[in-house]
mmCIF file of C-alpha atoms in Angstrom:
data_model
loop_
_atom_site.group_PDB
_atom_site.id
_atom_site.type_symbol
_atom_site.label_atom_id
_atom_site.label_comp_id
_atom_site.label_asym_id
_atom_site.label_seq_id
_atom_site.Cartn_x
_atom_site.Cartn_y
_atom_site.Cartn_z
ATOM 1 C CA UNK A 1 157.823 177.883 155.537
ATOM 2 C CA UNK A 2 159.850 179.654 152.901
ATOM 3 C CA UNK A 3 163.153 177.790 153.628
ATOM 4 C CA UNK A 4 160.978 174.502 153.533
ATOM 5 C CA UNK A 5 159.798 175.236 149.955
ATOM 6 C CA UNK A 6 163.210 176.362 148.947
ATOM 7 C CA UNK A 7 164.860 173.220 150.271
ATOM 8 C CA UNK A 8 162.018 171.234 148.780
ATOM 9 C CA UNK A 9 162.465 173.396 145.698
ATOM 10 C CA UNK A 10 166.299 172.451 145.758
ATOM 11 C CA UNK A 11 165.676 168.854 146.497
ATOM 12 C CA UNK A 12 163.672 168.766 143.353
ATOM 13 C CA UNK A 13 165.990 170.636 140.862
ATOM 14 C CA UNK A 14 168.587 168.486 141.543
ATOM 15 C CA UNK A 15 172.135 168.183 144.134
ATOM 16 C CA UNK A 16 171.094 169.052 147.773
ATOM 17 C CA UNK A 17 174.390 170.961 149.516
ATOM 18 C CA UNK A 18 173.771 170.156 153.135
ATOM 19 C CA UNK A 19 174.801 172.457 155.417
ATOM 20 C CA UNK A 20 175.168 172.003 159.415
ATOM 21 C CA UNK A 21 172.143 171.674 161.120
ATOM 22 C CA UNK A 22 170.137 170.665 157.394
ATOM 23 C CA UNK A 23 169.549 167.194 158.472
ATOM 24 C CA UNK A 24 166.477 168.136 161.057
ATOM 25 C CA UNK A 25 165.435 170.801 157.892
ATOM 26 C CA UNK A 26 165.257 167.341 155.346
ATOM 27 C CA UNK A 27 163.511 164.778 157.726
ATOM 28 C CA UNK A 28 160.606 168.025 157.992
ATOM 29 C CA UNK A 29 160.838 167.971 154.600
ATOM 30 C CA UNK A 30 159.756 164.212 154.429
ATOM 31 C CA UNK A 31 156.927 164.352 156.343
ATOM 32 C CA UNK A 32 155.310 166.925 154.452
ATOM 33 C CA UNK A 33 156.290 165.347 151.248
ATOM 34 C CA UNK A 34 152.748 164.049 150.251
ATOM 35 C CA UNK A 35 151.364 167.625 151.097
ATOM 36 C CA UNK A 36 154.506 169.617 149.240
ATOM 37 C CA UNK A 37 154.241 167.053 145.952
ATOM 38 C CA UNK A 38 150.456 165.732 145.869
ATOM 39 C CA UNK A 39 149.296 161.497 146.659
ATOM 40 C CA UNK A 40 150.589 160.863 142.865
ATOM 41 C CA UNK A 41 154.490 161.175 143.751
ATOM 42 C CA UNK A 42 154.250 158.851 146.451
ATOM 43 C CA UNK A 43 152.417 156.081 144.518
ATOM 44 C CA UNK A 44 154.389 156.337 141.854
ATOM 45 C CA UNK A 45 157.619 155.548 144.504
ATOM 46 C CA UNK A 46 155.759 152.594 145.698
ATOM 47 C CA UNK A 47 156.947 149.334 144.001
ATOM 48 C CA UNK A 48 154.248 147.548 141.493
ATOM 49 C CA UNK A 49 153.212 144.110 142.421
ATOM 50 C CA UNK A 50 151.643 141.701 139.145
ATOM 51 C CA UNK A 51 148.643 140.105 140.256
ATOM 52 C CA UNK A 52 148.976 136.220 140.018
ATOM 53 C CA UNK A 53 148.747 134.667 136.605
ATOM 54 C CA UNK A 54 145.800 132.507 135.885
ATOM 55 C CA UNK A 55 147.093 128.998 134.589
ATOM 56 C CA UNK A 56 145.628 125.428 134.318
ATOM 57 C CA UNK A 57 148.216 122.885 135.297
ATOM 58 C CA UNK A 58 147.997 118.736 135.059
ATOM 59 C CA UNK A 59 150.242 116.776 137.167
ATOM 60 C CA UNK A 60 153.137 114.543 135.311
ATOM 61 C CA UNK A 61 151.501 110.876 134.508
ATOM 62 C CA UNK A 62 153.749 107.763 134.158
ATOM 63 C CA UNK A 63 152.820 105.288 131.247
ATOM 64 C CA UNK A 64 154.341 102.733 128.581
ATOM 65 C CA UNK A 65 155.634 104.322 125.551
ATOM 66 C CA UNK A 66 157.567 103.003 122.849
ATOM 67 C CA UNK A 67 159.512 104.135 119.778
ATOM 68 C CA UNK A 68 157.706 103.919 116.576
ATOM 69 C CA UNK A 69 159.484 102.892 113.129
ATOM 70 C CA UNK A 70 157.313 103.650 110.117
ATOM 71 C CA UNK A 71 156.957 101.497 107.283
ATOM 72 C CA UNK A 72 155.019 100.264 104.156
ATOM 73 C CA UNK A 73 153.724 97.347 103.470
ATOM 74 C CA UNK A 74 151.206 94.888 101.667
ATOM 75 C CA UNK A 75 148.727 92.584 103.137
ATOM 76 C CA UNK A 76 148.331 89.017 102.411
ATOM 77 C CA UNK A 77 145.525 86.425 103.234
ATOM 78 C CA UNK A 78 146.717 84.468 106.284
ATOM 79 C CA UNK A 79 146.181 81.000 103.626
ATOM 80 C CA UNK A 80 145.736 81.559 99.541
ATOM 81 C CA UNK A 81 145.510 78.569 97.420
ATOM 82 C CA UNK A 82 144.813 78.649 93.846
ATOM 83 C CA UNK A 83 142.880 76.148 93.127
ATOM 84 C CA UNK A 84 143.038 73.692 90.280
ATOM 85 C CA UNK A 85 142.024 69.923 89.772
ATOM 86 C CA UNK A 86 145.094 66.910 89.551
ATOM 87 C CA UNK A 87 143.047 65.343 85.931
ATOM 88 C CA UNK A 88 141.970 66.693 82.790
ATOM 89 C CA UNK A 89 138.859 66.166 82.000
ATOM 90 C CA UNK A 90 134.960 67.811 81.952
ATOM 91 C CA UNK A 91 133.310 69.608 84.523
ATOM 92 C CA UNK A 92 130.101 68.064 85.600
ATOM 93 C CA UNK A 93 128.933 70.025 88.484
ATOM 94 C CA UNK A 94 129.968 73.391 90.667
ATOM 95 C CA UNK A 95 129.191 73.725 93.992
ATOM 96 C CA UNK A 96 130.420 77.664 95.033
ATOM 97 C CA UNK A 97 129.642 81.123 94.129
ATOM 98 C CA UNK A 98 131.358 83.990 93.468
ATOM 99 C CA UNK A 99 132.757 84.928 96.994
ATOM 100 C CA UNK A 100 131.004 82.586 98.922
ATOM 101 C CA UNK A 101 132.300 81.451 102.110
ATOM 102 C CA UNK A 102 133.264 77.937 102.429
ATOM 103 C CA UNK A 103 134.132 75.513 105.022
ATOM 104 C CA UNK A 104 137.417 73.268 105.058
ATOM 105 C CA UNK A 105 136.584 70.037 103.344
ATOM 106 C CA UNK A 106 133.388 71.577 101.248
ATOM 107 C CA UNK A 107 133.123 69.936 97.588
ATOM 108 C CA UNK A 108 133.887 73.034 95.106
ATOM 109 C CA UNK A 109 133.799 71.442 92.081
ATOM 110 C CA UNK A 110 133.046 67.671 90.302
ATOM 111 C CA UNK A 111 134.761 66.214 87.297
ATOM 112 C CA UNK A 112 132.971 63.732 85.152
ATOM 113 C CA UNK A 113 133.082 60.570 87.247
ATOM 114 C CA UNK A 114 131.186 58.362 86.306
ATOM 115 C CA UNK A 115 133.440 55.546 85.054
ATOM 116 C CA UNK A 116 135.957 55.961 87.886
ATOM 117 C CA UNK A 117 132.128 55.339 89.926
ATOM 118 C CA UNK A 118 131.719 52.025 88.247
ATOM 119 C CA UNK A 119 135.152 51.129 88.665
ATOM 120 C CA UNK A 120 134.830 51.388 92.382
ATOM 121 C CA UNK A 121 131.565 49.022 92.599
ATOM 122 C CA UNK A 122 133.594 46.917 90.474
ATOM 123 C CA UNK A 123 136.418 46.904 93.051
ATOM 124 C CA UNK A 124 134.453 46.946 96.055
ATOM 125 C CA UNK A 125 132.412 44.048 95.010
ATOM 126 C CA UNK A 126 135.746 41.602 94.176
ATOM 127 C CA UNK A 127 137.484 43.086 97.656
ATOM 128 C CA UNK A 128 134.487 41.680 99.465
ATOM 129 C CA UNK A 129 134.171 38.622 97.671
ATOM 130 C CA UNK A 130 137.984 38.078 98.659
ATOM 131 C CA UNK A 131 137.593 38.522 101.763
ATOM 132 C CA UNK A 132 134.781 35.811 101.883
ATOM 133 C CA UNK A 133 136.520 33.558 100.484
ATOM 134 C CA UNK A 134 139.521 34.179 103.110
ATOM 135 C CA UNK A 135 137.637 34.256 106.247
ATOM 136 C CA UNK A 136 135.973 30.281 104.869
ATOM 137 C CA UNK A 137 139.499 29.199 104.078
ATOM 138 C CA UNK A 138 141.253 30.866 107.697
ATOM 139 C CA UNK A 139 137.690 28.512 108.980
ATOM 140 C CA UNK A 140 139.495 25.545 107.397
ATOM 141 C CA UNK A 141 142.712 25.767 107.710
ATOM 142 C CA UNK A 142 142.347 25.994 111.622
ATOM 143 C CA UNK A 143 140.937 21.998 111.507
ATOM 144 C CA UNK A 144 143.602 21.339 109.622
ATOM 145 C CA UNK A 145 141.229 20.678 106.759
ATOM 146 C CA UNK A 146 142.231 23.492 104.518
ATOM 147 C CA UNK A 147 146.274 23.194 104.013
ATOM 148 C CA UNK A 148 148.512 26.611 104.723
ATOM 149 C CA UNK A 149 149.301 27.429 101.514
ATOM 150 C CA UNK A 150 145.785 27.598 100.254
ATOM 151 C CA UNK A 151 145.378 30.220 103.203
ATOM 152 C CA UNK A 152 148.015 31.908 102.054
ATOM 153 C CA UNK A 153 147.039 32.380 98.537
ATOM 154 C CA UNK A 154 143.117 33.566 99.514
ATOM 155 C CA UNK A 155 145.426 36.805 101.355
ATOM 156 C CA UNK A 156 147.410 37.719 99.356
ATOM 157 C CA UNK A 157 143.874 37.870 96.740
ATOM 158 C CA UNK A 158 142.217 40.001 99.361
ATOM 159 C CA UNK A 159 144.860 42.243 100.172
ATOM 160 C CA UNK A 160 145.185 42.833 95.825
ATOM 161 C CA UNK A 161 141.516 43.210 96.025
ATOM 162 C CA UNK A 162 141.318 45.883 98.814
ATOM 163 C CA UNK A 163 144.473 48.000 97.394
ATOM 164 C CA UNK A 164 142.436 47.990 93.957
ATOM 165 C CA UNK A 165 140.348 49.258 96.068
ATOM 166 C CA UNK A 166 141.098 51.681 97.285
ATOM 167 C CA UNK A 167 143.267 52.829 94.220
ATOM 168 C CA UNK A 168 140.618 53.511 92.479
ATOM 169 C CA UNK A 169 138.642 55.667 95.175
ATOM 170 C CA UNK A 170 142.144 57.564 94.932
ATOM 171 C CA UNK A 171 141.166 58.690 91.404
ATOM 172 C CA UNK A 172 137.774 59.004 92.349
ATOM 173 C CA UNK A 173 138.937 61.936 95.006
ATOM 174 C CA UNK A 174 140.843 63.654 92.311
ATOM 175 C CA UNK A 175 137.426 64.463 90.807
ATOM 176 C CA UNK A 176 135.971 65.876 93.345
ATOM 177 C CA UNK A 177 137.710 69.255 94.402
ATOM 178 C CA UNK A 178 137.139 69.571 98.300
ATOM 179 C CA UNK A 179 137.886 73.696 99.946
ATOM 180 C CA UNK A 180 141.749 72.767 101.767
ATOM 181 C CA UNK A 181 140.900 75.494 104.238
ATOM 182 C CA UNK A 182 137.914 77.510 105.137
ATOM 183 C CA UNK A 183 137.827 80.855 103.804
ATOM 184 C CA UNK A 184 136.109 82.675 100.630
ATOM 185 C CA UNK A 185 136.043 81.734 97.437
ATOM 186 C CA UNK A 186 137.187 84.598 94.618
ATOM 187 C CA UNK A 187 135.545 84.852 91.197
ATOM 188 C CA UNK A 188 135.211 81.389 89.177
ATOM 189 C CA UNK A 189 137.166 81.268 85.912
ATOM 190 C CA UNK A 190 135.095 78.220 84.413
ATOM 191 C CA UNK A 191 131.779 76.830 83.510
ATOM 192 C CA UNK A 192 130.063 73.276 83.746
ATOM 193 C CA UNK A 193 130.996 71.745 80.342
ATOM 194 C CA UNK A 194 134.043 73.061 80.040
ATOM 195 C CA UNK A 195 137.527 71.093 80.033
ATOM 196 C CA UNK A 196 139.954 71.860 83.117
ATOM 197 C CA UNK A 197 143.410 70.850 82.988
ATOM 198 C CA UNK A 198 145.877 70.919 85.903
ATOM 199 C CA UNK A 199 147.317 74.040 84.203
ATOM 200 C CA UNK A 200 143.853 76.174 85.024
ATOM 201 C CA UNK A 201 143.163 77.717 87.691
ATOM 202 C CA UNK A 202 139.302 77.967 88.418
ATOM 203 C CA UNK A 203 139.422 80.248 91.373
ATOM 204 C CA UNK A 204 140.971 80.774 94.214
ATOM 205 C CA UNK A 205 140.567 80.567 98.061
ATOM 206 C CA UNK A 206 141.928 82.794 100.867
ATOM 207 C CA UNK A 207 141.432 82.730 104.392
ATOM 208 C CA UNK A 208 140.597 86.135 105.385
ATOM 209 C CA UNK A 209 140.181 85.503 109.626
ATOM 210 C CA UNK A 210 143.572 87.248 110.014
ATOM 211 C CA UNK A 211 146.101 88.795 107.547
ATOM 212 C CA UNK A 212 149.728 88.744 106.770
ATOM 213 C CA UNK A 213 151.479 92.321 106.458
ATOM 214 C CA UNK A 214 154.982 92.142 104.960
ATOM 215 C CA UNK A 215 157.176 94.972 105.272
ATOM 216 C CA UNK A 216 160.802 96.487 105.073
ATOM 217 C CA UNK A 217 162.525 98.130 107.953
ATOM 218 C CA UNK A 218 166.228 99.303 108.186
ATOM 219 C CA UNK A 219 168.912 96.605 109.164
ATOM 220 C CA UNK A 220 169.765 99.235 111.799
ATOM 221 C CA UNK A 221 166.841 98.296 114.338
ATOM 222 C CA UNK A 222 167.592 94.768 113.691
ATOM 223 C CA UNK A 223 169.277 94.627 117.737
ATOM 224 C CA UNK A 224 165.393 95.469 118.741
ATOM 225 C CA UNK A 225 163.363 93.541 116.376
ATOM 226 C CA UNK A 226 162.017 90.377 117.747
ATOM 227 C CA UNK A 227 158.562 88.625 117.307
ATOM 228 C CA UNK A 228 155.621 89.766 119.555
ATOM 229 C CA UNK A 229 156.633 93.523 118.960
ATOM 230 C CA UNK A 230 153.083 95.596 118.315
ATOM 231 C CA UNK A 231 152.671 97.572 115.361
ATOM 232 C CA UNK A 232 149.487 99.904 114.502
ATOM 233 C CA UNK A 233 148.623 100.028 110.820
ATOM 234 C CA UNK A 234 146.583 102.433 108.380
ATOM 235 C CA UNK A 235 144.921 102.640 105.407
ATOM 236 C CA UNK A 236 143.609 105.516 103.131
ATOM 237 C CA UNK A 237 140.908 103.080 102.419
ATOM 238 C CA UNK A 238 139.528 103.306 105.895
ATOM 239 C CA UNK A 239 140.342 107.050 107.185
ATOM 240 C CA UNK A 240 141.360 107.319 110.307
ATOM 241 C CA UNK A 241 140.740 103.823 111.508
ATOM 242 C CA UNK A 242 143.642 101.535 112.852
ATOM 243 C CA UNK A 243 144.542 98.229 112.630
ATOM 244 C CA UNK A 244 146.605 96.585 115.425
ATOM 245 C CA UNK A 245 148.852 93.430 114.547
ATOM 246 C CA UNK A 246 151.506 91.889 116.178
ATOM 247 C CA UNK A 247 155.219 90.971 114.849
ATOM 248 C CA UNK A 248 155.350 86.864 113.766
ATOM 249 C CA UNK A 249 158.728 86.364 112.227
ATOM 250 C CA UNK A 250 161.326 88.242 110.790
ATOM 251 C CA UNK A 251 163.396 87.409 107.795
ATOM 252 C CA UNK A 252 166.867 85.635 107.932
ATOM 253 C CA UNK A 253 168.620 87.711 105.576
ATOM 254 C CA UNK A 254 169.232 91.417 105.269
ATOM 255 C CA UNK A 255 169.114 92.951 101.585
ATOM 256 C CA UNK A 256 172.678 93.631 100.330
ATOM 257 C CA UNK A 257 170.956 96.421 97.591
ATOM 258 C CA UNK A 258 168.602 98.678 100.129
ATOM 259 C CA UNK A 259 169.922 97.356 103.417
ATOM 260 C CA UNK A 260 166.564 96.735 104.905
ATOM 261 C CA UNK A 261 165.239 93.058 106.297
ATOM 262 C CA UNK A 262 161.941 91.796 105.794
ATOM 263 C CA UNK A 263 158.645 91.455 108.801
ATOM 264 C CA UNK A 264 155.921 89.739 108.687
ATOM 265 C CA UNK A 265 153.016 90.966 111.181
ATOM 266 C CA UNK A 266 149.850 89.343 111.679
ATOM 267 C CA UNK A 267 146.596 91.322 111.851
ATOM 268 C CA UNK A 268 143.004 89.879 113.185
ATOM 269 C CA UNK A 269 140.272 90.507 110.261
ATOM 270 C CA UNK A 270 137.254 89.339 112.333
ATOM 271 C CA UNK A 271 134.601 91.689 110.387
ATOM 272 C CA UNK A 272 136.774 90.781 107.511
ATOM 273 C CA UNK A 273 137.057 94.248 106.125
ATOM 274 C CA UNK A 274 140.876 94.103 105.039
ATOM 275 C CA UNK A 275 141.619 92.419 101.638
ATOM 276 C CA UNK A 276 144.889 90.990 100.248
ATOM 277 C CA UNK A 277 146.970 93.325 98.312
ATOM 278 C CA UNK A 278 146.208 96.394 100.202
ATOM 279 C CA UNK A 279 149.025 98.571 100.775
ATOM 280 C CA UNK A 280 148.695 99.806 104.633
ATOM 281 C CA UNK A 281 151.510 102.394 106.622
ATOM 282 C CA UNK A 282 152.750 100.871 109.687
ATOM 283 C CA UNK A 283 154.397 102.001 112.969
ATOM 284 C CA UNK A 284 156.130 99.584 114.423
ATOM 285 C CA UNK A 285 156.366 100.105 118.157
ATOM 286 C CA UNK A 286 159.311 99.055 119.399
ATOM 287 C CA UNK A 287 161.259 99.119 122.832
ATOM 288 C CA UNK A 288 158.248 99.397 125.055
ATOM 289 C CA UNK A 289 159.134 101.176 128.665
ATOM 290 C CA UNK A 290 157.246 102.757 131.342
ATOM 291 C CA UNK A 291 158.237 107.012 131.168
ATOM 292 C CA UNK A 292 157.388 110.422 132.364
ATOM 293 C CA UNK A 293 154.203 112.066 129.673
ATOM 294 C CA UNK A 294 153.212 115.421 129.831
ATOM 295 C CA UNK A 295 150.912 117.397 127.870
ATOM 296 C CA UNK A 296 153.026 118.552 124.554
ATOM 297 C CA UNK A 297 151.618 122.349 125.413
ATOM 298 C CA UNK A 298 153.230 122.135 128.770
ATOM 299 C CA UNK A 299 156.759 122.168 127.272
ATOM 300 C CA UNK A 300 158.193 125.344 126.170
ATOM 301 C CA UNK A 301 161.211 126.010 123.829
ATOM 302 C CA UNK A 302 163.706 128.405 124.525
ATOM 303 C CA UNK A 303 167.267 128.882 122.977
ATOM 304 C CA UNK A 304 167.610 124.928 121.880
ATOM 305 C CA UNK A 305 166.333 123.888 125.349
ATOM 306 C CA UNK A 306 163.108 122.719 126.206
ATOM 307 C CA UNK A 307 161.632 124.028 129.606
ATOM 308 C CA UNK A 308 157.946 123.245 131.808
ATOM 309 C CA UNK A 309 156.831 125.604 134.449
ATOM 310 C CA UNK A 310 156.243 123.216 137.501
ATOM 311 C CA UNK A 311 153.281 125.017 139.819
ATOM 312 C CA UNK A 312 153.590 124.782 143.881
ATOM 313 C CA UNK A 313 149.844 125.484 144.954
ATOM 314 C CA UNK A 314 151.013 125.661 148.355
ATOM 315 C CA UNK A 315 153.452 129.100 147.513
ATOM 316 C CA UNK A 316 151.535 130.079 144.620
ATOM 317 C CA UNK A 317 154.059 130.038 142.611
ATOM 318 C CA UNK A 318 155.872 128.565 139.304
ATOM 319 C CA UNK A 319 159.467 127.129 138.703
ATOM 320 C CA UNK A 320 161.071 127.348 134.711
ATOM 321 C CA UNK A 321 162.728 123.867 134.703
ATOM 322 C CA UNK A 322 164.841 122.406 132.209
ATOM 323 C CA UNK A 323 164.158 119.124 131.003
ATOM 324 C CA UNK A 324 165.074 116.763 128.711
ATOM 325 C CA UNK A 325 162.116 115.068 126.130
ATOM 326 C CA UNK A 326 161.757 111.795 124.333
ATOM 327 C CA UNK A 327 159.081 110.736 121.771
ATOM 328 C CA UNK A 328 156.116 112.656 121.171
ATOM 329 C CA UNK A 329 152.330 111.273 120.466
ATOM 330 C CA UNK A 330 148.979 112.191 119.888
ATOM 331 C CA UNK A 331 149.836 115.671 122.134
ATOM 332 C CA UNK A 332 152.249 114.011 124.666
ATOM 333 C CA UNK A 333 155.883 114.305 125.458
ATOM 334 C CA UNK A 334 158.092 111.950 127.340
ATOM 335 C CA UNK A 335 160.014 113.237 129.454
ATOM 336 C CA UNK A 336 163.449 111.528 130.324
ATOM 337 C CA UNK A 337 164.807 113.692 132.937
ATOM 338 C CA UNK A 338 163.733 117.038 134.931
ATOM 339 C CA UNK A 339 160.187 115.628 136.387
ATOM 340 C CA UNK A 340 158.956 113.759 139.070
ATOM 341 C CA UNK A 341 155.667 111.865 139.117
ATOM 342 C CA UNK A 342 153.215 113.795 140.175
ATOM 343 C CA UNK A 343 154.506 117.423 139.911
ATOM 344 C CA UNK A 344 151.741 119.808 138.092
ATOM 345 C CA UNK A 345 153.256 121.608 134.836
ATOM 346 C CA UNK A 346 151.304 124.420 132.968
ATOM 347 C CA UNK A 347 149.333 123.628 130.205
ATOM 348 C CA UNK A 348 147.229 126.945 129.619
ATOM 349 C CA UNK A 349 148.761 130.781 130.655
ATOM 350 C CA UNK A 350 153.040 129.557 129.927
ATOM 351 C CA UNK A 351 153.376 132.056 128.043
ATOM 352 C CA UNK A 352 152.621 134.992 130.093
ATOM 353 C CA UNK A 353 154.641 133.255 133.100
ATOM 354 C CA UNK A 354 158.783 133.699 133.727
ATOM 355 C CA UNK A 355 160.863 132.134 136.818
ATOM 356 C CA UNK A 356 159.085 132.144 140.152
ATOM 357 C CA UNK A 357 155.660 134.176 139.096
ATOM 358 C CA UNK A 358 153.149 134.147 141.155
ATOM 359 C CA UNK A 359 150.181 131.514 139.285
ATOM 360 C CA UNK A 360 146.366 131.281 140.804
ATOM 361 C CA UNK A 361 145.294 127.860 139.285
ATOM 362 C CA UNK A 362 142.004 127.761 137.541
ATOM 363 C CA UNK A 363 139.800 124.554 138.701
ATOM 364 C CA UNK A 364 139.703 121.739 135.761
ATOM 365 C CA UNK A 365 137.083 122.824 133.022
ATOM 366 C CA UNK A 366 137.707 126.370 133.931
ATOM 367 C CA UNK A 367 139.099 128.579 131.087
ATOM 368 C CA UNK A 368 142.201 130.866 131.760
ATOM 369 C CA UNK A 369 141.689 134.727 130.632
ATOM 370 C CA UNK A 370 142.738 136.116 127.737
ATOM 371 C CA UNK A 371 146.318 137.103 127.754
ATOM 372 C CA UNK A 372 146.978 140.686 129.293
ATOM 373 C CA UNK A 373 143.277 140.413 130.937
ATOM 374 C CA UNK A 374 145.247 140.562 134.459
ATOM 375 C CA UNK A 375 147.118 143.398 133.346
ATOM 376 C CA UNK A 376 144.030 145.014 132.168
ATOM 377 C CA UNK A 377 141.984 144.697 135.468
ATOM 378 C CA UNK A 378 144.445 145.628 137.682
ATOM 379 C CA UNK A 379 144.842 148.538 135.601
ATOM 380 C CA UNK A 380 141.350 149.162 136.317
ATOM 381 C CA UNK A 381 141.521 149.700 139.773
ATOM 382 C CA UNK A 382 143.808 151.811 140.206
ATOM 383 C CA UNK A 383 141.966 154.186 137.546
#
């Protein structure tokens, strides 16, 4: 037993010098190794193994996505008229309020008419009268009793008679100011009494059902601008709500001083809510495709590369892939290449992973522990 323990002493010190026959002495020496050096020195020569990482994982989605170009621009009433009257002359009557909504072809507003009234039953009466007297001469003139010429002159006094007529209603219209479209009326600018000329304006009319929103974008997207493109608009007037409108026309010309060309988007404004003149940020969405999204907190920088950590729940186990990402929004990614549909990435517990770790998923709802809570417990039991 002394030559064991001053082998084993030896062994421990440092270089062994075997001599013949020392082989037999050493493989002794190994089985009584946990008795010479204690349970300690032999756990501490068995290799650690991590206990899987706790992640969540969601698999990769496919969906439309598009590039977004943001602008500014201001909104305009779909139809805006300022309205005025052809005559000058007295206002007798008004037939709006202040932002009243009107129909197309409502009376707004009367001039005096009451001579261009009295002028029309003047004309009326002598249009009929002509006529009379050509229907009993056309009576005539078909017996032969009445000669051609006489027939002649009682149409040509009838047709004067009805162009009088109807010459006269004419003027009588341009008294009466009728709504050209339907829409709301803004604030009046003049009272009954007062004289309006063609030069006044007495209020004016927009048709609020949709709006116009004109904006710039650089002549550089002009290859992917084309009408029926989306956009999504926003206002500081209305938080976080958005507005969704749809690309109309586009301008013919580019600007030779900032280089941009001009789109016009149309917006619905059923609750009528927006207002022309409001200044509203836009992204245009443009070049619509189907791609790969992930969650953004699935990808993971590292040196100028982006990587995910794609879970097999079969092995248990996570691969670090590289892949290549496209536009982000509202916490997704696209991803362009490195994914397949359906693959699970990590979402929650990345950071604690590295290339082929051993993952346990968590169920959906469920939350992943705190990082270095695995560590901790399985530090635990082997206290």
């Amino acid at each position: 037993m002394r030559t064991l323990m001053a082998v084993a002493a030896g062994a421990v010190g440092g270089a062994v010098f075997l001599a013949p026959g020392s082989q037999a002495v050493l493989a002794r020496l190994g089985e009584l190794a946990p008795w010479a050096f204690g349970p300690a020195a032999t756990s501490a020569a068995a290799p650690k193994t991590r206990p899987p990482v706790s992640v969540r994982a969601v698999p990769v989605i496919e969906k439309v996505v598009t590039d977004r170009v943001e602008a500014l621009g201001t909104l305009r009433a779909n139809e805006s008229a300022a309205l005025t009257a052809p005559v000058t002359d007295m206002v007798s009557a008004i037939y709006f309020e202040d932002g009243q909504r009107v129909e197309k072809g409502d009376v707004l507003l009367e001039i005096v008419t009451a001579e261009e009234k009295a002028l029309r039953g003047e004309a009326a009466a002598t249009a009929a009268e002509a006529r009379n007297q050509y229907e009993r001469t056309k009576e005539l003139a078909s017996r032969k009793v009445a000669p051609d010429t006489l027939l002649d002159q009682r149409r040509a006094e009838m047709e004067t008679a009805e162009a009088r007529l109807k010459a006269i209603e004419a003027r009588l219209s341009d008294r009466i100011i009728r709504a050209p479209f339907s829409g709301v009326m803004g604030l009046r600018t003049i009272s009954v009494g007062a004289m309006l000329e063609p030069s006044r304006t007495f209020a004016r009319i927009e048709d609020d059902s949709a709006m116009k929103l004109d904006f710039s974008v650089p002549s550089t997207f002009l290859t992917s601008l084309k009408p029926g493109l989306a956009i999504v608009a926003h206002s500081s007037s209305f938080a976080d709500k958005e507005f969704q409108g749809t690309v109309t026309s586009i301008d013919n010309t580019v600007d030779d001083v900032t280089r941009t060309i001009r789109v016009r988007a149309l917006i619905p404004n059923a609750d009528r809510q927006l207002k022309p003149g409001l200044l509203m940020s836009i992204d245009l969405l443009k070049d619509p495709r189907r791609a790969l999204v992930v969650p953004e907190a699935a990808v993971v920088p590292a040196g100028g590369q982006s990587f995910v950590f794609v879970a097999d729940e079969t092995a248990g186990k996570v691969d670090r892939r590289p892949v290549e990402t496209g536009v982000r929004k509202s916490g997704e990614v696209e991803i362009k290449t490195g994914l397949k549909p359906g693959e699970l990435v990590v979402t929650d517990g990345g950071m604690k992973l590295g290339p082929g770790a051993a993952v346990k998923l968590l169920p959906s709802g469920a939350e992943p522990p705190a990082v270095g809570s695995e560590t901790s417990a399985a530090s635990g039991s082997r206290s």
